C-alpha cells in the first residue's frame, strides 16, 4: 500500500461521512416537514 493510496482511502472515507451527514440531514428535514403536515392535519380535523 502506497502512502498516496492510503490518503485516497482516507479522503473517500471523509467524503462518505459527508454524504451520510447530508442524507441524515435530508431525512431529518423530511421527517420534520411530514410531522408538521400531520399536526396541521390533526388540528384541522379537530375543528
mmCIF file of C-alpha atoms in Angstrom:
data_model
loop_
_atom_site.group_PDB
_atom_site.id
_atom_site.type_symbol
_atom_site.label_atom_id
_atom_site.label_comp_id
_atom_site.label_asym_id
_atom_site.label_seq_id
_atom_site.Cartn_x
_atom_site.Cartn_y
_atom_site.Cartn_z
ATOM 1 C CA UNK A 1 0.000 0.000 0.000
ATOM 2 C CA UNK A 2 1.484 3.326 -1.014
ATOM 3 C CA UNK A 3 1.141 6.496 1.024
ATOM 4 C CA UNK A 4 -0.912 8.107 -1.747
ATOM 5 C CA UNK A 5 -3.161 5.041 -1.793
ATOM 6 C CA UNK A 6 -3.805 5.389 1.935
ATOM 7 C CA UNK A 7 -4.519 9.095 1.513
ATOM 8 C CA UNK A 8 -7.091 8.291 -1.175
ATOM 9 C CA UNK A 9 -8.823 5.849 1.159
ATOM 10 C CA UNK A 10 -8.923 8.465 3.925
ATOM 11 C CA UNK A 11 -10.349 11.078 1.545
ATOM 12 C CA UNK A 12 -13.020 8.668 0.350
ATOM 13 C CA UNK A 13 -13.909 7.914 3.955
ATOM 14 C CA UNK A 14 -14.336 11.617 4.666
ATOM 15 C CA UNK A 15 -16.493 12.094 1.578
ATOM 16 C CA UNK A 16 -18.567 9.078 2.611
ATOM 17 C CA UNK A 17 -19.120 10.634 6.047
ATOM 18 C CA UNK A 18 -20.151 13.923 4.433
ATOM 19 C CA UNK A 19 -22.629 12.065 2.237
ATOM 20 C CA UNK A 20 -24.067 10.249 5.245
ATOM 21 C CA UNK A 21 -24.403 13.566 7.084
ATOM 22 C CA UNK A 22 -26.173 15.066 4.069
ATOM 23 C CA UNK A 23 -28.529 12.096 3.878
ATOM 24 C CA UNK A 24 -29.365 12.192 7.587
ATOM 25 C CA UNK A 25 -29.915 15.960 7.382
ATOM 26 C CA UNK A 26 -32.285 15.494 4.440
ATOM 27 C CA UNK A 27 -34.122 12.755 6.342
ATOM 28 C CA UNK A 28 -34.489 14.982 9.402
ATOM 29 C CA UNK A 29 -35.829 17.810 7.249
ATOM 30 C CA UNK A 30 -38.224 15.438 5.507
ATOM 31 C CA UNK A 31 -39.458 13.990 8.803
ATOM 32 C CA UNK A 32 -39.923 17.461 10.265
ATOM 33 C CA UNK A 33 -41.959 18.517 7.222
ATOM 34 C CA UNK A 34 -44.080 15.366 7.376
ATOM 35 C CA UNK A 35 -44.755 15.700 11.110
ATOM 36 C CA UNK A 36 -45.701 19.364 10.613
ATOM 37 C CA UNK A 37 -48.153 18.299 7.903
ATOM 38 C CA UNK A 38 -49.543 15.618 10.231
ATOM 39 C CA UNK A 39 -50.030 18.001 13.144
ATOM 40 C CA UNK A 40 -51.643 20.560 10.846
ATOM 41 C CA UNK A 41 -53.984 17.838 9.572
ATOM 42 C CA UNK A 42 -54.847 16.726 13.108
ATOM 43 C CA UNK A 43 -55.540 20.305 14.168
ATOM 44 C CA UNK A 44 -57.687 20.862 11.083
ATOM 45 C CA UNK A 45 -59.728 17.710 11.742
ATOM 46 C CA UNK A 46 -60.481 18.804 15.307
ATOM 47 C CA UNK A 47 -62.404 21.867 14.180
#
